[in-house]
GROMACS .gro file of C-alpha atoms in nm:
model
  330
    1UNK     CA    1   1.410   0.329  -0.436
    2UNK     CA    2   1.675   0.112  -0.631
    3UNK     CA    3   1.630   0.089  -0.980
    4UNK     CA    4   1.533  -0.258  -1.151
    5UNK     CA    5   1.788  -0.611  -1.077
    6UNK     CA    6   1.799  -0.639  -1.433
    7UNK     CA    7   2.000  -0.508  -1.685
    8UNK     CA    8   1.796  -0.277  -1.976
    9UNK     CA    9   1.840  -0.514  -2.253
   10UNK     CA   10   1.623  -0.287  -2.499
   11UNK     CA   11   1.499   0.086  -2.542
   12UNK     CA   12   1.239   0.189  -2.736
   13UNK     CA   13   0.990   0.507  -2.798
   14UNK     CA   14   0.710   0.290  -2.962
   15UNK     CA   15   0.517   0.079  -2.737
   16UNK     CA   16   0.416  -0.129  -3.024
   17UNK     CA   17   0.745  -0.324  -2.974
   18UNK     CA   18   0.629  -0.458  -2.636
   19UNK     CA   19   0.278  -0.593  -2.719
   20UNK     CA   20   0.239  -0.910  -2.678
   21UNK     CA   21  -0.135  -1.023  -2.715
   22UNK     CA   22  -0.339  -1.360  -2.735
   23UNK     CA   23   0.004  -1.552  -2.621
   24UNK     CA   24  -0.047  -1.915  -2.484
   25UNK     CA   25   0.228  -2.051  -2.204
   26UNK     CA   26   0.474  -1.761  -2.049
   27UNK     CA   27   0.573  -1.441  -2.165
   28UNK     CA   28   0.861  -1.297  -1.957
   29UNK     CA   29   0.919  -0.900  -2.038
   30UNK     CA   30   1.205  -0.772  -1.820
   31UNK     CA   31   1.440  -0.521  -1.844
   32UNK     CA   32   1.354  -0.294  -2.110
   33UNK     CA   33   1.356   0.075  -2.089
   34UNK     CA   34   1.034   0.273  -2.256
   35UNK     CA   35   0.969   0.596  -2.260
   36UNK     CA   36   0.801   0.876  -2.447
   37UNK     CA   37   0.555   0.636  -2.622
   38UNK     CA   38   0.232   0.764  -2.768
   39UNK     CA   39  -0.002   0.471  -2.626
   40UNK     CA   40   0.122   0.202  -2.380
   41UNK     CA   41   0.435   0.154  -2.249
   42UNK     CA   42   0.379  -0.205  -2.195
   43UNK     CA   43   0.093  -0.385  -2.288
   44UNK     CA   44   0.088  -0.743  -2.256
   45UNK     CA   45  -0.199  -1.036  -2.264
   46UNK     CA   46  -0.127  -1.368  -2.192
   47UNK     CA   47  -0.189  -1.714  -2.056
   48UNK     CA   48   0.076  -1.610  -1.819
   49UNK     CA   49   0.275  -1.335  -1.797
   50UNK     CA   50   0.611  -1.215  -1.603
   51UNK     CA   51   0.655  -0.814  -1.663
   52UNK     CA   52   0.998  -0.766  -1.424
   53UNK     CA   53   1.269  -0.525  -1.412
   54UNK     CA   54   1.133  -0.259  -1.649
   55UNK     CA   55   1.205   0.102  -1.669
   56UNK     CA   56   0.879   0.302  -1.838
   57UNK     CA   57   0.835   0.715  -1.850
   58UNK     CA   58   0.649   0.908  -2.016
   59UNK     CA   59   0.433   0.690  -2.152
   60UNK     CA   60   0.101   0.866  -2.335
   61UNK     CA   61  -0.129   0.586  -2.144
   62UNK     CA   62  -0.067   0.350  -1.918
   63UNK     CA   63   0.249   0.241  -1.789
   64UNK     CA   64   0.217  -0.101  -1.791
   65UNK     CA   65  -0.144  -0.279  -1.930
   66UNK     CA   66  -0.173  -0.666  -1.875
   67UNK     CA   67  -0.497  -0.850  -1.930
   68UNK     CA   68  -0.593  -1.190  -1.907
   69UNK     CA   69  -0.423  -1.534  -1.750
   70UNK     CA   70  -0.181  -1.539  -1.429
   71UNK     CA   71   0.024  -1.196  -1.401
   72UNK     CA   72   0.322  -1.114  -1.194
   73UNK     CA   73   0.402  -0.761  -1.204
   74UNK     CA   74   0.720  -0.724  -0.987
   75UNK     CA   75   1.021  -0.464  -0.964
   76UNK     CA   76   0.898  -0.191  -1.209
   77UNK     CA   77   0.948   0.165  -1.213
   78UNK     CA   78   0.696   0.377  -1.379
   79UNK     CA   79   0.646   0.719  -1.405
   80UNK     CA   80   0.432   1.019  -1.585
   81UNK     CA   81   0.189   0.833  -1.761
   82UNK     CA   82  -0.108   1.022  -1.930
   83UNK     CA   83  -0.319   0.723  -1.789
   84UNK     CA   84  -0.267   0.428  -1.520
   85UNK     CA   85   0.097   0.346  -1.378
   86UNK     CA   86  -0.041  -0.017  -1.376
   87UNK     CA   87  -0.365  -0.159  -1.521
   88UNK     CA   88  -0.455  -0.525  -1.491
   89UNK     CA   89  -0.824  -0.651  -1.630
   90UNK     CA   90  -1.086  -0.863  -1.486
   91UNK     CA   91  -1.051  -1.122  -1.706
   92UNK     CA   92  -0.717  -1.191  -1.534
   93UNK     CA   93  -0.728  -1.488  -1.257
   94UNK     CA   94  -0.473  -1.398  -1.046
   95UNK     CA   95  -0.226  -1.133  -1.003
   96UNK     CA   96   0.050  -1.024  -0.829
   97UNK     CA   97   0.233  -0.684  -0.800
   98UNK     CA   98   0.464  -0.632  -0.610
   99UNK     CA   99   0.791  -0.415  -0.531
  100UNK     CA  100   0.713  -0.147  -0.776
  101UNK     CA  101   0.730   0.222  -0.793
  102UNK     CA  102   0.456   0.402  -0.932
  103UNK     CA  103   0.498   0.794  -0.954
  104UNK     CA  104   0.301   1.066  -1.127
  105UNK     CA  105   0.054   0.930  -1.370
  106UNK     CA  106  -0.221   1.119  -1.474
  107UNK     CA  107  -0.456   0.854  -1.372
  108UNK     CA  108  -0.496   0.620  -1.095
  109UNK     CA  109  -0.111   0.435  -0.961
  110UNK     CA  110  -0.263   0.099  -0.962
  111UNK     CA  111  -0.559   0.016  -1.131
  112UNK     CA  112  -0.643  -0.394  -1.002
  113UNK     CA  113  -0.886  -0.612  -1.147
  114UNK     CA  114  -0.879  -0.959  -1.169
  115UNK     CA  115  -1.019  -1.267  -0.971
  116UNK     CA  116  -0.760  -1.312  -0.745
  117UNK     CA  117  -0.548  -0.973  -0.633
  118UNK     CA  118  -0.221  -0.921  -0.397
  119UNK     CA  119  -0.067  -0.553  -0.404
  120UNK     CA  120   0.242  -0.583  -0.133
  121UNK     CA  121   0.592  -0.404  -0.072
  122UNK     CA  122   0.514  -0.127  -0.338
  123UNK     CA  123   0.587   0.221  -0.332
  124UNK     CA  124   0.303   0.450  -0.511
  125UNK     CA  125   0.307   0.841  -0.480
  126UNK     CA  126   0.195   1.151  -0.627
  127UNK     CA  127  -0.058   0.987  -0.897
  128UNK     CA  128  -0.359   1.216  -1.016
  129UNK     CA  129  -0.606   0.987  -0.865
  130UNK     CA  130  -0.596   0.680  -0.684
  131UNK     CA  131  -0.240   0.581  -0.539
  132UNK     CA  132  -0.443   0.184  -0.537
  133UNK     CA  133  -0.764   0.133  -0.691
  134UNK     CA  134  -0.914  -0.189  -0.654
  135UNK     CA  135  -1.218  -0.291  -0.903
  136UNK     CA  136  -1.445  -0.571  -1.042
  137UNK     CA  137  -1.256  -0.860  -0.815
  138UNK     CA  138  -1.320  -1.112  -0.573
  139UNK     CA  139  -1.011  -1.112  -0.349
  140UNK     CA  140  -0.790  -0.796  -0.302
  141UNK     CA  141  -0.467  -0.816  -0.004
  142UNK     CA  142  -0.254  -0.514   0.026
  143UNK     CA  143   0.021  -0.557   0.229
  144UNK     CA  144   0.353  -0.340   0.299
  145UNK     CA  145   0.262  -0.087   0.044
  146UNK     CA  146   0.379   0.331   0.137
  147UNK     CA  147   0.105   0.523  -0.050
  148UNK     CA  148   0.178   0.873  -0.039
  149UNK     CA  149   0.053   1.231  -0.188
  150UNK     CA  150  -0.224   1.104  -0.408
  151UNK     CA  151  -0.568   1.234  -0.451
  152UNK     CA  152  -0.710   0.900  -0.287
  153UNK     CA  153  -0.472   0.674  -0.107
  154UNK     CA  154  -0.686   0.358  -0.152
  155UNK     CA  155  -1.007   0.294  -0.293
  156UNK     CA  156  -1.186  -0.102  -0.308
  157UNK     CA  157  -1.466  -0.127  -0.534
  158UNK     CA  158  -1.726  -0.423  -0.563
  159UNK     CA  159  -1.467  -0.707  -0.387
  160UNK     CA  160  -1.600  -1.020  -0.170
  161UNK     CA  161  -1.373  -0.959   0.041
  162UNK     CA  162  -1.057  -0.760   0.129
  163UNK     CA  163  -0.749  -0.717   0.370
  164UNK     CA  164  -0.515  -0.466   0.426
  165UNK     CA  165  -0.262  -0.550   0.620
  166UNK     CA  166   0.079  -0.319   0.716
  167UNK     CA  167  -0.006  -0.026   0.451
  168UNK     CA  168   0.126   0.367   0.508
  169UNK     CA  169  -0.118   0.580   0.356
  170UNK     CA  170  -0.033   0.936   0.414
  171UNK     CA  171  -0.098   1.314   0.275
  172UNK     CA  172  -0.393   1.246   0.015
  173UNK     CA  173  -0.571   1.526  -0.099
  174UNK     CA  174  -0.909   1.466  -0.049
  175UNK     CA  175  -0.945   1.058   0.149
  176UNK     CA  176  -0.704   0.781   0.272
  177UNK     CA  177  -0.957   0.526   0.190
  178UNK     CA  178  -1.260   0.473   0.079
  179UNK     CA  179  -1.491   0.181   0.037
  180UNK     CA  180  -1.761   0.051  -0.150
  181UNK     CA  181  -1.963  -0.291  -0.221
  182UNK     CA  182  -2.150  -0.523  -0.005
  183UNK     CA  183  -1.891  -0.738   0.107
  184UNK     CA  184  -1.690  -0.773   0.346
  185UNK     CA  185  -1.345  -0.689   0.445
  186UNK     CA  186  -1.007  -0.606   0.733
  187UNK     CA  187  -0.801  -0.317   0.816
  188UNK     CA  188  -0.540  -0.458   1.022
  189UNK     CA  189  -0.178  -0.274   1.124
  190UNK     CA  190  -0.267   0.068   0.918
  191UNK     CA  191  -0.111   0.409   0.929
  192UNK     CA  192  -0.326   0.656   0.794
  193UNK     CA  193  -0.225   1.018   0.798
  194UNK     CA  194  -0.392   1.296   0.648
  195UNK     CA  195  -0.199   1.570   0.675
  196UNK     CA  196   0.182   1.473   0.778
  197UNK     CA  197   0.327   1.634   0.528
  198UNK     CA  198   0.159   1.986   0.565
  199UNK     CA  199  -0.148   1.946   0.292
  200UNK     CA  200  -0.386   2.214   0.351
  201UNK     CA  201  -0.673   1.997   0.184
  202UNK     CA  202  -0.994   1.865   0.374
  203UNK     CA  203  -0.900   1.531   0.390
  204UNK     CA  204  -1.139   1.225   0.523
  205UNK     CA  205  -0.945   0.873   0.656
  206UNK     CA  206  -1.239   0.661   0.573
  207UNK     CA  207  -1.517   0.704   0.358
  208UNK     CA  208  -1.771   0.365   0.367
  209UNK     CA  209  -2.032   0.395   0.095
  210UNK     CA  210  -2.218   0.115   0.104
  211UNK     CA  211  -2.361  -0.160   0.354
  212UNK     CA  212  -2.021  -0.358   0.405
  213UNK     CA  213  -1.870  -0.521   0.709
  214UNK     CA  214  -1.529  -0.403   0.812
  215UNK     CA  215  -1.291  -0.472   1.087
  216UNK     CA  216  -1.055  -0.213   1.219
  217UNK     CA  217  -0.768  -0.319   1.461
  218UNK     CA  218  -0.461  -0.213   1.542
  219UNK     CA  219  -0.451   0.122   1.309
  220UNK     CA  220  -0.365   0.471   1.325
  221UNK     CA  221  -0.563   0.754   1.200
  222UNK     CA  222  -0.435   1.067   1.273
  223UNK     CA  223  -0.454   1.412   1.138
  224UNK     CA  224  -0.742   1.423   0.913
  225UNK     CA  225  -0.978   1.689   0.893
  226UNK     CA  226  -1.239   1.405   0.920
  227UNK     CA  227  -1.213   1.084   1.089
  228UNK     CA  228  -1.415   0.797   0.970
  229UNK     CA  229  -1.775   0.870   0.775
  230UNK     CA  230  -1.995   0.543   0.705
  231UNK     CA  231  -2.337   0.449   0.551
  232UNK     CA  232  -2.592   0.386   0.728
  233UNK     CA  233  -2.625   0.064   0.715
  234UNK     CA  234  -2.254  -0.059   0.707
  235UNK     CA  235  -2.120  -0.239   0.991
  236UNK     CA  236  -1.774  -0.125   1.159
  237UNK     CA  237  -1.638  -0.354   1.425
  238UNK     CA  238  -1.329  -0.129   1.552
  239UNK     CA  239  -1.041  -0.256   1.835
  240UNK     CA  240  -0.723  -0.085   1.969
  241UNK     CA  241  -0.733   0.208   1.707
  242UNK     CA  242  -0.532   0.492   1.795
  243UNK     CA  243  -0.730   0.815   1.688
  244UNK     CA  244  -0.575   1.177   1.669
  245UNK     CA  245  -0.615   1.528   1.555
  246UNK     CA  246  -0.860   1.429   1.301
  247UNK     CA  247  -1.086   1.747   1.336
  248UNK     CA  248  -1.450   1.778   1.350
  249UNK     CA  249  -1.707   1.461   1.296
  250UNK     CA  250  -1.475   1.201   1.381
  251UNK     CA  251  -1.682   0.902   1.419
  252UNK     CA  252  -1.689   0.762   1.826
  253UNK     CA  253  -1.569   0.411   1.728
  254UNK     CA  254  -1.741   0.128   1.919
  255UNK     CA  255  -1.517  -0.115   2.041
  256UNK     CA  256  -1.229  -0.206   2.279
  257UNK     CA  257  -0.949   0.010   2.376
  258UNK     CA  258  -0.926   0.251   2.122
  259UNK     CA  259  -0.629   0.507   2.224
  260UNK     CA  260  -0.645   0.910   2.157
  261UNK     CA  261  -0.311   1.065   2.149
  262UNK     CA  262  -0.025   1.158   1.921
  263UNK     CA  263   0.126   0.870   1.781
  264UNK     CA  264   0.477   1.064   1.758
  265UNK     CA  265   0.639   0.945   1.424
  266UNK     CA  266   0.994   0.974   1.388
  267UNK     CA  267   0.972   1.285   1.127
  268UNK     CA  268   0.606   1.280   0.953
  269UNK     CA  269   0.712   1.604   0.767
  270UNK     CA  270   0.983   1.416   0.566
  271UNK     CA  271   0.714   1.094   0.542
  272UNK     CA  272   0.849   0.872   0.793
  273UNK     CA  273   0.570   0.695   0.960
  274UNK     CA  274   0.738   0.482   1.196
  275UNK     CA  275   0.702   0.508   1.521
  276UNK     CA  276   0.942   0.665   1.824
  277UNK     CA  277   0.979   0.452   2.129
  278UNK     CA  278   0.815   0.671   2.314
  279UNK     CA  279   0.478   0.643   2.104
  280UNK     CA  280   0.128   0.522   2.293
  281UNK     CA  281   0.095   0.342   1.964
  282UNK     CA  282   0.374   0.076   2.129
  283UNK     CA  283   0.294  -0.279   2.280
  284UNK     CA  284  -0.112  -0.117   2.285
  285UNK     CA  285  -0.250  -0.380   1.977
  286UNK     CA  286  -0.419  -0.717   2.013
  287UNK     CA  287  -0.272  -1.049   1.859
  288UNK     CA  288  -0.376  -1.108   1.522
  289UNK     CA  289  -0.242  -1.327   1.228
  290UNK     CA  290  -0.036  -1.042   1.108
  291UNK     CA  291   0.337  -1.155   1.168
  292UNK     CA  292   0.532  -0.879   1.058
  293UNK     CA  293   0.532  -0.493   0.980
  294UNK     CA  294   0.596  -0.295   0.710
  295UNK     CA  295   0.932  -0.315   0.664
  296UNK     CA  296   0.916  -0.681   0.683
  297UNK     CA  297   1.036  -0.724   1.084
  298UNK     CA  298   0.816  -0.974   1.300
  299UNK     CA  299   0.606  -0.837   1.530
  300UNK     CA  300   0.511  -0.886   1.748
  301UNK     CA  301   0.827  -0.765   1.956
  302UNK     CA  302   0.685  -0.733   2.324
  303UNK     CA  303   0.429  -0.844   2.516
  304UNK     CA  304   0.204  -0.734   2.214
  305UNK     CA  305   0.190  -0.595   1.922
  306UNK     CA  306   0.210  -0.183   1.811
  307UNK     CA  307  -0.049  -0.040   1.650
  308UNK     CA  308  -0.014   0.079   1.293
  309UNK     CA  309   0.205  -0.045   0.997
  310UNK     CA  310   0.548  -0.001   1.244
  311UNK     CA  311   0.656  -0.246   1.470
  312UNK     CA  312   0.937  -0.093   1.698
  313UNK     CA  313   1.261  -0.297   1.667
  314UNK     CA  314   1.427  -0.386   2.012
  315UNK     CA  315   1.745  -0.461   2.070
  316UNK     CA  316   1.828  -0.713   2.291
  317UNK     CA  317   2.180  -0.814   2.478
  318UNK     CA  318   2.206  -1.150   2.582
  319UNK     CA  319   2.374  -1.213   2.964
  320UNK     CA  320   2.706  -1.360   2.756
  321UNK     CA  321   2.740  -1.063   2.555
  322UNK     CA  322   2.665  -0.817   2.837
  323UNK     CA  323   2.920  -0.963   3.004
  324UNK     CA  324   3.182  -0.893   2.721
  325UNK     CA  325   3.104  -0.547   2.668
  326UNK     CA  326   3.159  -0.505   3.057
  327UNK     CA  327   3.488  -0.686   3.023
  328UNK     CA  328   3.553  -0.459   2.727
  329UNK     CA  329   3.484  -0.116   2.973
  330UNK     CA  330   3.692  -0.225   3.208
   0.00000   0.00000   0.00000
């Protein structure tokens, strides 16, 4: 990952520099590098609040704490925090975080609360519990986000309702996702992998706890030691998942066309979920409202989409440019 656009404009080892609590209109925080603080690197409440650019290690708590008002959390690299990389509260209305890197804290990567949630295009790895944790919200979307070697990949808690949409989540420790409340909520264009990366751990893809309704389509679940386990009384509605190598008591998922074979990634022990050309996983999804993949690229490219968070790229020569290169050989 790049480090922050902006240029550190201050350095401190006392967190107490970067409060900045009970503020009414914006408060911008950007650039600053913290580290080795004995609380909070950041920790910022405000009407509004734009926390940008920011370089924060080795912070004693959490990387970054916001609370309250309209937060934008954007471009931030954190890492080894004795608590949460991020922390928002639920007194926040809506928030936004997006493009950071989140990497060893003690605690959870992201810990989202607030009213009105949107996690997209970060990269969160190797956190003692939770890479994502949402909590005590109404609306949570996770989109683009590569969620890797964490305890839990993802874990929703209590929301209305929720979408993810485009997400890797690969080599947890003990579940990709799990799920909990009595709402409602989407897995669309998932990867989940269990055990790319070599992790000898008994590791579940999706643990639902509690009565909710889910839809599955277009994902990839592959090499768990456990497939899907749900309550009782939840509801699953599953479509063109591929399943594979996910061990004993795999759930059979009801549906349509649901696909069991390998999805060949290009090099899942170096973490690189996308898919070969070759892969079953290619042109086998069903339209949905999802208009691009994880890297950004429109799907879909084909006569339909691919399943999981990849969509292959294709190359394409028009007649007038085929004709050049011929010219060229000649």
């Amino acid at each position: 990952r790049r480090p922050p656009r902006s240029t550190p404009s201050n350095s401190s080892a006392a967190s107490d520099v970067y409060k900045r609590q009970g503020q009414t209109g914006q408060v911008t925080v950007r650039g600053n590098v913290v580290s080795a603080t004995g609380n909070d690197g950041l920790d910022v409440r405000a009407d509004m609040a734009l926390i940008e650019g920011n370089r924060i290690s080795n912070a004693g708590d959490r990387g970054i704490n916001a609370e309250d008002g309209i937060l934008t959390i954007r471009d931030n690299w954190i890492a080894d925090t004795g608590g949460d990389g991020i922390r928002t509260s639920s007194s926040s209305q809506k928030v936004l975080i997006q493009g950071n890197t989140v990497q060893n804290a003690d605690d959870d990567g992201v810990d989202a609360r607030g009213d009105d949630i949107t996690i997209i295009g970060n990269r969160i790895e190797q956190n003692g519990d939770n890479g994502v944790k949402g909590e005590e919200s109404g609306v949570i979307s996770m989109d683009a986000n590569w969620v890797l070697s964490n305890t839990v990949g993802v874990t929703v808690r209590g929301a209305e309702r929720f979408t993810l949409t485009n997400n890797v989540i690969g080599d947890q420790i003990t579940a990709s996702i799990e799920l909990t409340g009595t709402g409602e909520g989407y897995l669309i264009h998932n990867t989940l992998v269990g055990r790319g990366f070599g992790t000898p751990h008994h590791v579940t893809a999706l643990i639902v706890e509690d009565p909710l309704t889910v839809t599955l389509s277009n994902n990839i679940i592959a090499s768990h030691t456990l497939g899907v386990q749900v309550h009782p009384s939840a509801t699953l509605v599953v479509s063109n998942t591929l399943m594979w190598a996910n061990g004993g008591g795999t759930l059979a998922l009801s549906g349509t066309l649901s696909l069991f074979g390998p999805p060949m990634f290009v090099d899942p022990r170096h973490q690189d979920y996308h898919l070969r050309s070759a892969s079953p996983a290619v042109d086998a999804g069903r339209d949905t409202w999802v208009a691009h993949d994880v890297d950004g690229e429109p799907r879909p490219v084909g006569v339909a989409p691919d399943i999981g968070a990849d969509e292959i790229a294709r190359h394409v020569f028009l007649p007038l440019v085929l004709h050049a290169y011929a010219a060229v050989l000649k």
